[in-house]
Coordinates of C-alpha atoms in Angstrom, one line a residue:
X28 CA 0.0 0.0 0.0
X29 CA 1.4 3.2 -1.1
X30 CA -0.4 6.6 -1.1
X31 CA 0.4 6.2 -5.3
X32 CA -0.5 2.9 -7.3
X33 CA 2.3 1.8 -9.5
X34 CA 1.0 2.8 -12.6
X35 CA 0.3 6.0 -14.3
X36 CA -2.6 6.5 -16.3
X37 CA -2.6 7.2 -19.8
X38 CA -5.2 8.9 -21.9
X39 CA -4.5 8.7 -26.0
X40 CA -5.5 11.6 -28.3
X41 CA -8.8 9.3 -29.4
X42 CA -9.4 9.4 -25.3
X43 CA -8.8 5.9 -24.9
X44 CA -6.9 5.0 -20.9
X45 CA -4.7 2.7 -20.5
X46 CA -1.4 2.1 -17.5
X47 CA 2.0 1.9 -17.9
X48 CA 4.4 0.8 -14.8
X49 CA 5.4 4.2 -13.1
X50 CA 9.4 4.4 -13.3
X51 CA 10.2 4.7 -9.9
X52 CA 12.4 2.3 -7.6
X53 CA 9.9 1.4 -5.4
X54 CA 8.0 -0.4 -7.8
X55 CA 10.8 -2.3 -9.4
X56 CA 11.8 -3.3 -6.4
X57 CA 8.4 -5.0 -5.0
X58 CA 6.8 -5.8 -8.9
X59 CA 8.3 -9.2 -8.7
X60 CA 7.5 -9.8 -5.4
X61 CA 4.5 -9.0 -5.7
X62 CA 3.7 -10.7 -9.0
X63 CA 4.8 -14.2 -7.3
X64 CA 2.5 -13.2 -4.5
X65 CA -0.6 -13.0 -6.6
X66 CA -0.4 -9.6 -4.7
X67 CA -2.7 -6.5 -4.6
X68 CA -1.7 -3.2 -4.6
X69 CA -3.3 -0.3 -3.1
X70 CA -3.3 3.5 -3.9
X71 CA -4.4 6.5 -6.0
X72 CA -4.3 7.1 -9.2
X73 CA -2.9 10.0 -9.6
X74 CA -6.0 11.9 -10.3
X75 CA -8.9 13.8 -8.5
X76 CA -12.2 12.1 -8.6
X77 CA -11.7 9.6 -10.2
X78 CA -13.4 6.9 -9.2
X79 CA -12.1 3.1 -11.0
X80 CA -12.9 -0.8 -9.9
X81 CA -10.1 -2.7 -9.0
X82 CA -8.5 -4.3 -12.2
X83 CA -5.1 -6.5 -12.7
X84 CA -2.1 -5.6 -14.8
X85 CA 1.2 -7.6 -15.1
X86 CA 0.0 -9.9 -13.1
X87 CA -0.7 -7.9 -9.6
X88 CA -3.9 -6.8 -8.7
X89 CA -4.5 -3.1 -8.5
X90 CA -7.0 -1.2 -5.8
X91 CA -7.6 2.1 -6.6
X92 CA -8.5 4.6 -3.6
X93 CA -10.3 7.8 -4.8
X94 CA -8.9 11.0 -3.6
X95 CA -11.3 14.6 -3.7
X96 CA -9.6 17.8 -4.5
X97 CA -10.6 18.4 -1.0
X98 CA -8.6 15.3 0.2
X99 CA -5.8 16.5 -1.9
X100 CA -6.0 19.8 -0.9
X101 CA -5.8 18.9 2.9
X102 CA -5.0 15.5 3.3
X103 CA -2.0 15.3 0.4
X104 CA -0.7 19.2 -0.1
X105 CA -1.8 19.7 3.7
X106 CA -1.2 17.5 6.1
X107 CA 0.7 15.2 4.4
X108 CA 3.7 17.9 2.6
X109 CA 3.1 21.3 5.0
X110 CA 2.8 19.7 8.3
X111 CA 4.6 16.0 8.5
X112 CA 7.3 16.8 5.6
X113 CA 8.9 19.8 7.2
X114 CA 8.4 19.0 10.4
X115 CA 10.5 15.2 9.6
X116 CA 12.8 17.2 8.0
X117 CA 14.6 19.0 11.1
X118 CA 11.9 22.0 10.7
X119 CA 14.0 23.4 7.7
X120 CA 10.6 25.5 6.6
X121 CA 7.7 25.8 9.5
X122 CA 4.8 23.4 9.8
X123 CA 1.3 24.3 9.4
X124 CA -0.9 22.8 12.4
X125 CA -4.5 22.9 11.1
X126 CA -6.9 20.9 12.7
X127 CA -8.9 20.3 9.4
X128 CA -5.8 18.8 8.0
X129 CA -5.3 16.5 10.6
X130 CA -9.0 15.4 10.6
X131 CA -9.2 14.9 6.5
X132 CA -5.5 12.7 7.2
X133 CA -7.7 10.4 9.4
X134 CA -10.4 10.3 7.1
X135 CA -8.1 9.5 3.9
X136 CA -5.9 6.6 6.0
X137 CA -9.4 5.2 7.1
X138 CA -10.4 4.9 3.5
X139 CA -7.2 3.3 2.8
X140 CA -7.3 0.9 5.4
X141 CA -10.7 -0.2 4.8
X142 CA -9.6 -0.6 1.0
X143 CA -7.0 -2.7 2.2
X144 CA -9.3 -5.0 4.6
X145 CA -11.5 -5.7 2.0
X146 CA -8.8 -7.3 -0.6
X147 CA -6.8 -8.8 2.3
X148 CA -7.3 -12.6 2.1
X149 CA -7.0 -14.6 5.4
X150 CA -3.4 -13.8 6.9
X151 CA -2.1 -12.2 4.7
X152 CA 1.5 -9.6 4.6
X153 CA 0.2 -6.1 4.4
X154 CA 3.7 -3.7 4.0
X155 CA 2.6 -0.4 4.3
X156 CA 4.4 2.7 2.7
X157 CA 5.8 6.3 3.7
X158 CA 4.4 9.2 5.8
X159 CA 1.4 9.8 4.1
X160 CA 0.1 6.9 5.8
X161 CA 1.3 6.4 9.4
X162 CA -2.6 5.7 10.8
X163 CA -2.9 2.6 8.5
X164 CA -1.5 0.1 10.6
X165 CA -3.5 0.6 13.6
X166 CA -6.8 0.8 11.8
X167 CA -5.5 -2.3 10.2
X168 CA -4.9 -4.0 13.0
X169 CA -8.1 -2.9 14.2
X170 CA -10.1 -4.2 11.4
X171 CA -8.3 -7.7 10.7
X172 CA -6.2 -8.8 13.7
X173 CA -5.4 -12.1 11.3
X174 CA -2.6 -9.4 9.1
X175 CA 1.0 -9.7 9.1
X176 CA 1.9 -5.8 8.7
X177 CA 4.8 -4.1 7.7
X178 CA 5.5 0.0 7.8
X179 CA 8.4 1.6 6.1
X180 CA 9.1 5.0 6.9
X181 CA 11.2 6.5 3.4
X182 CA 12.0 9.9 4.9
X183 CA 13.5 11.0 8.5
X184 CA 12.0 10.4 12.1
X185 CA 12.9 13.1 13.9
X186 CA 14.5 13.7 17.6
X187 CA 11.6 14.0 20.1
X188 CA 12.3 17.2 20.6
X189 CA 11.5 18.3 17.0
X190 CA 8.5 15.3 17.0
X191 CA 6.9 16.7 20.0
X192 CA 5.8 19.8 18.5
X193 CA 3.0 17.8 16.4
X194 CA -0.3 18.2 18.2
X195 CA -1.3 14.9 17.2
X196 CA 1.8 13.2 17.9
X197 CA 0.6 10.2 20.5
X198 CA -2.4 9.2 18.0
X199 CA 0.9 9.2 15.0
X200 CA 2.9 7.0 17.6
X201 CA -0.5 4.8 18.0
X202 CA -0.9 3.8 14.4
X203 CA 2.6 2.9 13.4
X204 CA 2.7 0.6 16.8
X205 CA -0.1 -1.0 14.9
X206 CA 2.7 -2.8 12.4
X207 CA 4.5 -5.7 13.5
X208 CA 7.9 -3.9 11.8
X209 CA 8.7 -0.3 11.4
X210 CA 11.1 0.0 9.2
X211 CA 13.6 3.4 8.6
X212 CA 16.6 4.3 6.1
X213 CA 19.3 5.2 9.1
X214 CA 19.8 3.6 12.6
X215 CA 19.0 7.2 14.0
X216 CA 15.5 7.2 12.7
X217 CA 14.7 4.0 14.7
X218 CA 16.2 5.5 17.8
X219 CA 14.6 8.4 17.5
X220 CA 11.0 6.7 17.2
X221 CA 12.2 4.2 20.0
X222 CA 12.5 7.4 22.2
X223 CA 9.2 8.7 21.4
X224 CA 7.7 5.9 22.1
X225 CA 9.0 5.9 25.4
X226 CA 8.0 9.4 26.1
X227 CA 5.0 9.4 25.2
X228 CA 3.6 6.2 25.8
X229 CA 5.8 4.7 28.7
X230 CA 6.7 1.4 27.1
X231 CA 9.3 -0.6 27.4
X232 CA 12.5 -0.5 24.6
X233 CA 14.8 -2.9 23.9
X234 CA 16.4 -2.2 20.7
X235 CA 15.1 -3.1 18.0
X236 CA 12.2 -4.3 20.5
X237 CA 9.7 -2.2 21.4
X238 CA 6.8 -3.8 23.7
X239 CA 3.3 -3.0 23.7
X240 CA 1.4 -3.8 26.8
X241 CA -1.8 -5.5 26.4
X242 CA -5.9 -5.2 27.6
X243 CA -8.5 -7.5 28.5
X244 CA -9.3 -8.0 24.7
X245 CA -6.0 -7.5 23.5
X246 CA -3.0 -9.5 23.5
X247 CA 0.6 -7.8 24.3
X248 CA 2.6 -7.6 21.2
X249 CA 6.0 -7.2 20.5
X250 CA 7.0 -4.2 17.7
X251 CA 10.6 -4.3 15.9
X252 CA 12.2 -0.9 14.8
X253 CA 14.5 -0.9 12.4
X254 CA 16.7 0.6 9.9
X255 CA 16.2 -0.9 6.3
X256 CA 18.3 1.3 4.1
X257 CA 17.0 1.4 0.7
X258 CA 18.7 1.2 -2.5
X259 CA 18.3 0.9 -6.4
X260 CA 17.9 -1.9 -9.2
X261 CA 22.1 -1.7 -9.6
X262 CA 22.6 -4.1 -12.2
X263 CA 19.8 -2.7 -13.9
X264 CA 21.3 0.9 -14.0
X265 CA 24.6 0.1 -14.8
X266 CA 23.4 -2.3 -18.0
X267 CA 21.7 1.1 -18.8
X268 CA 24.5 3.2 -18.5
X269 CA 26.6 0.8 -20.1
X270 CA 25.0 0.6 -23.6
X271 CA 26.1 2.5 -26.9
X272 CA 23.2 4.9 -27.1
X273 CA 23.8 6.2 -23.4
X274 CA 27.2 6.2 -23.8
X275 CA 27.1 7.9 -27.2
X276 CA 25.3 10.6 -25.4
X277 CA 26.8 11.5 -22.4
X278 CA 29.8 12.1 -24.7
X279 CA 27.2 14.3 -26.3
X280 CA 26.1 16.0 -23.6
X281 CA 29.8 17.0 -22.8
X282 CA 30.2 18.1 -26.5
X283 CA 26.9 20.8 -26.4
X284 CA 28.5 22.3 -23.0
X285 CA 31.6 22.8 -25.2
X286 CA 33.9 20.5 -23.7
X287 CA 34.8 21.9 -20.2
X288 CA 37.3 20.9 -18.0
X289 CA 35.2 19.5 -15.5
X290 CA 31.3 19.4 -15.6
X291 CA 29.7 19.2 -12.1
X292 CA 26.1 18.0 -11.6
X293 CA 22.9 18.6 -9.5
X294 CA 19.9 16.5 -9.8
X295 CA 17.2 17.2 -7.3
X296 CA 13.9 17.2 -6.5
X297 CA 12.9 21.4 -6.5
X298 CA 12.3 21.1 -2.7
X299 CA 13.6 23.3 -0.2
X300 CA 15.1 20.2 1.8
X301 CA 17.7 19.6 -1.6
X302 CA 20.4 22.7 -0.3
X303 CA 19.8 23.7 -4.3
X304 CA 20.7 27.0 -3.1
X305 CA 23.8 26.6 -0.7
X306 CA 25.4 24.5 -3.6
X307 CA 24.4 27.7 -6.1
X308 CA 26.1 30.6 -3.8
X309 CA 29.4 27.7 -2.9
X310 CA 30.0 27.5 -6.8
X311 CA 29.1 31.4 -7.1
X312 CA 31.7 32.6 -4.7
X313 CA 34.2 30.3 -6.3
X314 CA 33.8 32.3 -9.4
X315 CA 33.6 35.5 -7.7
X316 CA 37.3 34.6 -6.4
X317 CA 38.4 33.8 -8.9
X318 CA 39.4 29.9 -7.9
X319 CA 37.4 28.5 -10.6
X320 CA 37.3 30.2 -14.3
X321 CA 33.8 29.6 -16.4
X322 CA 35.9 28.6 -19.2
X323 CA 36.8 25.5 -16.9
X324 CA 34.1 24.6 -15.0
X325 CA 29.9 24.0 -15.7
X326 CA 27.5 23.3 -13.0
X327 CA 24.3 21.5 -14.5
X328 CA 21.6 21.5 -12.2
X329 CA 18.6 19.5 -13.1
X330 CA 15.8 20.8 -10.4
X331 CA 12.3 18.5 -10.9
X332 CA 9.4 20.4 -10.6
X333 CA 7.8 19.2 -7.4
X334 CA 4.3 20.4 -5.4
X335 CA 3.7 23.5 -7.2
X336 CA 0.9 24.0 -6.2
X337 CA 2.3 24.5 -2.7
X338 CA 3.3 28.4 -2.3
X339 CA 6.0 27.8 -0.8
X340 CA 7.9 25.3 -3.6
X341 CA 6.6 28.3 -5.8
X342 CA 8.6 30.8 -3.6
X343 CA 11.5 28.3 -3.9
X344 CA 11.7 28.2 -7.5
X345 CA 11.9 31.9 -8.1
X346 CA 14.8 32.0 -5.9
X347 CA 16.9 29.0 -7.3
X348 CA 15.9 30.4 -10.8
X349 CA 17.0 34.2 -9.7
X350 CA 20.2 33.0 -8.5
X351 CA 21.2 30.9 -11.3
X352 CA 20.2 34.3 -13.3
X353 CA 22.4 36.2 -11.6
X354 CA 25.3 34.3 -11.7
X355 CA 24.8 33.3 -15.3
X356 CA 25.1 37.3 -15.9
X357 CA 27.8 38.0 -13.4
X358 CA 29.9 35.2 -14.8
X359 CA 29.0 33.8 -17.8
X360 CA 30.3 34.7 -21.4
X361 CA 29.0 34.2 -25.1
X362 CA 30.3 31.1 -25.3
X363 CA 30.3 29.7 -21.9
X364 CA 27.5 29.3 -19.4
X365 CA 28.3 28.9 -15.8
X366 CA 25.2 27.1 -15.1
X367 CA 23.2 25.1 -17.0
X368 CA 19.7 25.0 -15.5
X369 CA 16.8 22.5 -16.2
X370 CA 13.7 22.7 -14.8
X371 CA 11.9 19.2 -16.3
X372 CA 12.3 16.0 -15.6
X373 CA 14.1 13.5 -17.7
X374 CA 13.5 9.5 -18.4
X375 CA 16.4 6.9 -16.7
X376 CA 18.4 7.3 -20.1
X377 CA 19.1 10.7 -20.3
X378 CA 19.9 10.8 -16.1
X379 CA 22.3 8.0 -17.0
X380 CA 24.0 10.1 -19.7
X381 CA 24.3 12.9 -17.2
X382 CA 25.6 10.9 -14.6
X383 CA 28.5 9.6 -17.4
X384 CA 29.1 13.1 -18.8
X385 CA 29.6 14.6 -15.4
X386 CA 32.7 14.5 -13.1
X387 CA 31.7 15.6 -10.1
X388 CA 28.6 14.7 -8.3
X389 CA 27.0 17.5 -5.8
X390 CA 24.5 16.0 -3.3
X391 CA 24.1 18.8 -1.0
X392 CA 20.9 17.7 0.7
X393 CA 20.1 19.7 4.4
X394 CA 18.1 16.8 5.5
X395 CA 16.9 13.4 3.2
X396 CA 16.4 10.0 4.3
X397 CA 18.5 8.5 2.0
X398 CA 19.3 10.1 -1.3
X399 CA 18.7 7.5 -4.3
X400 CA 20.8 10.0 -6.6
X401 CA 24.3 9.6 -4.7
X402 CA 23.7 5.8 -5.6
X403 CA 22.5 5.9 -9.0
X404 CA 25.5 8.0 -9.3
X405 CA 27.9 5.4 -8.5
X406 CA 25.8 2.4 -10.1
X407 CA 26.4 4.4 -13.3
X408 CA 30.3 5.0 -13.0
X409 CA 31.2 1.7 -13.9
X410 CA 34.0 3.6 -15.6
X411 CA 35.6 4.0 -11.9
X412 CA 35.7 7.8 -12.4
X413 CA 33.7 10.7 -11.2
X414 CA 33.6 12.4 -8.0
X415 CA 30.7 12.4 -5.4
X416 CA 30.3 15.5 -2.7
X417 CA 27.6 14.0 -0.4
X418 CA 25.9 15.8 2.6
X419 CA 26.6 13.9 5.7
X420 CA 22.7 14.6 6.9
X421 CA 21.5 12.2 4.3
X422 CA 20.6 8.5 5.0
X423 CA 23.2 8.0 1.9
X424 CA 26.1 9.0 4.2
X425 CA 25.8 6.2 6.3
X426 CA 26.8 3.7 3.8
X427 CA 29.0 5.5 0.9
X428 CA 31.6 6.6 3.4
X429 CA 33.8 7.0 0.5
X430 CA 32.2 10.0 -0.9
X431 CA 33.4 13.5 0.3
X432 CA 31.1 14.3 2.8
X433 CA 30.0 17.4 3.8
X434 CA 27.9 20.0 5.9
X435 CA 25.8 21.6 3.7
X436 CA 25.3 24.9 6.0
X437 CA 29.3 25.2 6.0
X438 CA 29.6 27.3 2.3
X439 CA 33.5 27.1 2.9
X440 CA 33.7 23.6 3.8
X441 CA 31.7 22.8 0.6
X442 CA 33.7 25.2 -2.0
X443 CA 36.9 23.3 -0.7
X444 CA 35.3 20.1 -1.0
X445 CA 34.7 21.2 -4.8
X446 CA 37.3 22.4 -4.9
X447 CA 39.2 18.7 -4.0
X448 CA 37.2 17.0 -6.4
X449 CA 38.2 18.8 -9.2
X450 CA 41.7 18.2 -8.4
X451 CA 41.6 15.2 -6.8
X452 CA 44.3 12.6 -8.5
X453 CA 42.9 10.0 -11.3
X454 CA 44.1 7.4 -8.4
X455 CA 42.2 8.4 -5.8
X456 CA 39.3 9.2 -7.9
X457 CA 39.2 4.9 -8.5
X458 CA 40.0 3.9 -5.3
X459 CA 36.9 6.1 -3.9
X460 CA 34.7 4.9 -6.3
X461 CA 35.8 1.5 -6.4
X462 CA 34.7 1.2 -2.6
X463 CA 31.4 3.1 -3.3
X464 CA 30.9 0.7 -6.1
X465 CA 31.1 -2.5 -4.0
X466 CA 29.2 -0.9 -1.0
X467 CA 26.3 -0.1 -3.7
X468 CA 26.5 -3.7 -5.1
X469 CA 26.4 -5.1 -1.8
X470 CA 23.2 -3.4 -0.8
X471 CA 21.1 -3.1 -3.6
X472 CA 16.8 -2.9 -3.7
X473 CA 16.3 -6.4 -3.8
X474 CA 18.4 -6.9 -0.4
X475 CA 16.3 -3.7 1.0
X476 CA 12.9 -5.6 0.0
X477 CA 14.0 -9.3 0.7
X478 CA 16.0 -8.4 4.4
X479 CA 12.6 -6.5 5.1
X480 CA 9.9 -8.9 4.0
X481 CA 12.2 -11.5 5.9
X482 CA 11.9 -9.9 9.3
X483 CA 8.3 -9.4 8.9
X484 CA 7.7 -13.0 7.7
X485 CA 9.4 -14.0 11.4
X486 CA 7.1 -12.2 13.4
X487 CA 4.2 -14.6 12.7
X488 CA 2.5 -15.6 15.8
X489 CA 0.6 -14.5 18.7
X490 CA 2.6 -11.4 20.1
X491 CA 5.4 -12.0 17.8
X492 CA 8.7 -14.3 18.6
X493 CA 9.0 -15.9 21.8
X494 CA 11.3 -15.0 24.3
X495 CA 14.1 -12.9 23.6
X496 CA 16.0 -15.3 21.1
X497 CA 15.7 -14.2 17.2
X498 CA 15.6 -17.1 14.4
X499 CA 18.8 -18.0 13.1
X500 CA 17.2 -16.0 9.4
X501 CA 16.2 -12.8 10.8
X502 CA 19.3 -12.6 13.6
X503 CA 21.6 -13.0 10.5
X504 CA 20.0 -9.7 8.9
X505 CA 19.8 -7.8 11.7
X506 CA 23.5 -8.4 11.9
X507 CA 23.9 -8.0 8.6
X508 CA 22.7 -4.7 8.1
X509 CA 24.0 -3.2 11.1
X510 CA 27.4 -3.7 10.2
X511 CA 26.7 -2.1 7.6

């Protein structure tokens, strides 16, 4: 269950619908699964109003739950992206505490888990997914005690002290204690719900235990939290980045920016969360002191347009697009651009030519739970070349250790870190990306989704394992991806 269905609907020039399978790595990673499952897939469309019967396609059965301008409004753009989505990510921009908000996110999750009850068969795995939906698992839970039920939690958790601001905070801790397994990208994010747990409902924590106490009707139950880091299809992109056509143009792409020295890349989500704009004034002093030349060096920076309907992402963009204007005409000449600046988004071929035409890698994120870029990045580079800056407050940081890492707040630290990339030895460069590579390999979507799905399988039982001993399966991953 996802607050989006895996498929995007298409409407011809005659009118006629039909789906294609969205791109994203989420869905390649739990198609398969799901297709040996015989599974069912819940979510919206992608449209308002729009109300469609369930119907199969490639083999997994999709539920379709019908979202109101109004839900969108308050529920999705509301709730949902002004009030959870800042407030997960450190408070960067302020929240918005509406009660009408909060009440149409109740009434939206209800509808989702009811959805979900209906198709459910006896038993069955329910693996709930990402903020928009942290009441599910309670009503789940509520409505069909027989479900095994997984959450995963793709962005931050935040420290309590940050968490506690939320008005509805105890009923948010209520529903994901409804899962057998919360799952989060970094080890922090676990600790950090384990805590609030504590706080605010008193129970005990064992980590990655958390135990919840029983009633008279209801049994005590025992919740795991724990950090799943996610990944990407890496064999996938690399066989993509590896074949003529992408290769052919990424040599292109260098080409039409006229061959600089070195080409330096951003590719983000237009979100204020991304640090688009303390990577724009770091490569803007450096050519205002002169320590880079825009004969030498082009910064491409791909921003995807994201929630504009949101004033705020609309406030965003005109200040990423008047910096980039004035640097362009402080710096720039008639034959060489400082920054290239895309506002569109482009299909996995073209990313993969940008990742090969570009020699260093600028992930400059103030706060993200992971950072699937930084690793497409690397899947790409089977050359054993390139560069990646990454910000040490992404989940990505954790594992590619290799990367230059960064504080995104500290400009200076950043322009030397650019600056140490671009002159950074041809040895170096491999032995870096050599080590990123094999720490990408190593931990790729189908180890995220299997090592998941495998502690979850495990819980099966009345109030979960038995004593404090894990099976040999799920006490091997647990190890497994801590040491990681």
């Amino acid at each position: 269950m996802s607050n989006r269905l895996p498929v995007d609907r298409v409407v011809d020039e005659a009118g006629n619908a039909s789906w294609k399978q969205s791109p994203g790595g989420l869905v390649t990673a739990l198609e398969p699964v799901m297709r040996a499952a015989d599974g069912a897939w819940v979510g919206w469309a992608g449209q308002a109003d729009l109300e469609l019967e369930p119907f199969d396609n490639a083999g997994i059965r999709i539920v379709p739950v019908p979202l109101s301008e109004a839900d969108l409004e308050e529920y999705y753009e509301g709730f949902s992206n002004d009030t959870l989505w800042p407030l997960y990510h450190d408070v960067i921009a302020q929240p918005g505490y509406h009660r009408v908000w909060w009440e149409r996110y109740v009434q939206v999750n209800r509808r989702f888990a009811d959805a979900t009850a209906r198709v459910s068969a006896p038993g069955a795995t329910v693996w709930v997914q990402d903020y928009q939906l942290q009441l599910v698992p309670a009503m789940l839970r509520e409505r069909r005690p027989d479900l095994l039920i997984g959450f995963f939690n793709h962005i931050p958790f935040p420290a309590y002290g940050i968490f506690s601001q939320l008005p509805w905070r105890g009923q948010i801790i209520d529903g994901l204690l409804g899962a057998d397994v919360v799952g989060f990208q970094r080890v922090a994010d676990a600790g950090n719900f384990s805590r609030a747990v504590r706080r605010l409902r008193g129970y005990t924590t064992k980590t990655p235990y958390i135990e919840v106490p029983g009633t008279d009707a209801v049994p005590a139950r025992r919740v795991i939290a724990k950090a799943f880091p996610i990944s990407i299809d890496v064999a996938g992109f690399q066989e993509l980045a590896e074949s003529p056509e992408v290769q052919a143009r990424a040599r292109q792409i260098r080409a039409d920016l006229g061959d600089p020295e070195t080409i330096m890349l951003g590719v983000d989500r237009l979100d204020y969360t991304k640090g688009i704009g303390h990577r724009l004034k770091a490569f803007g002093e450096l050519l205002a002191e002169g320590r880079l030349k825009v004969e030498d060096v082009t910064l491409v920076q791909v921003a995807t347009p994201s929630r504009e309907r949101v004033e705020s992402y609309r406030q965003l963009r005109d200040e990423i697009e008047l910096t980039v204007g004035r640097i362009n005409g402080d710096y720039g000449t008639i034959s060489h651009q400082a920054i290239s600046y895309l506002h569109h988004g482009f299909p996995r071929e073209e990313m993969a030519a940008l990742y090969l035409a570009a020699d260093v890698m600028l992930v400059t994120a103030l706060r993200d739970g992971m950072n699937l870029v930084a690793k497409e990045y690397v899947a790409a580079r089977s050359d054993e070349d390139g560069v990646l800056i990454l910000s040490e407050f992404t989940g990505a940081s954790d594992e590619l250790r290799a990367a230059l890492l960064v504080n995104p707040h500290d400009i200076d630290g950043v322009k030397d870190a650019i600056l140490r990339a671009i002159e950074m030895p041809r040895q170096e460069r491999r032995k870096r990306m050599r080590s990123l590579r094999r720490r990408v390999a190593e931990n790729d979507v189908t180890h995220w989704s299997d090592s998941f799905l495998a502690t979850l399988r495990n819980t099966r039982g009345p109030g979960g394992w038995a004593g404090s001993v894990l099976p040999d399966e799920v006490e091997w991953t647990l190890e497994r991806t801590t040491k990681r």
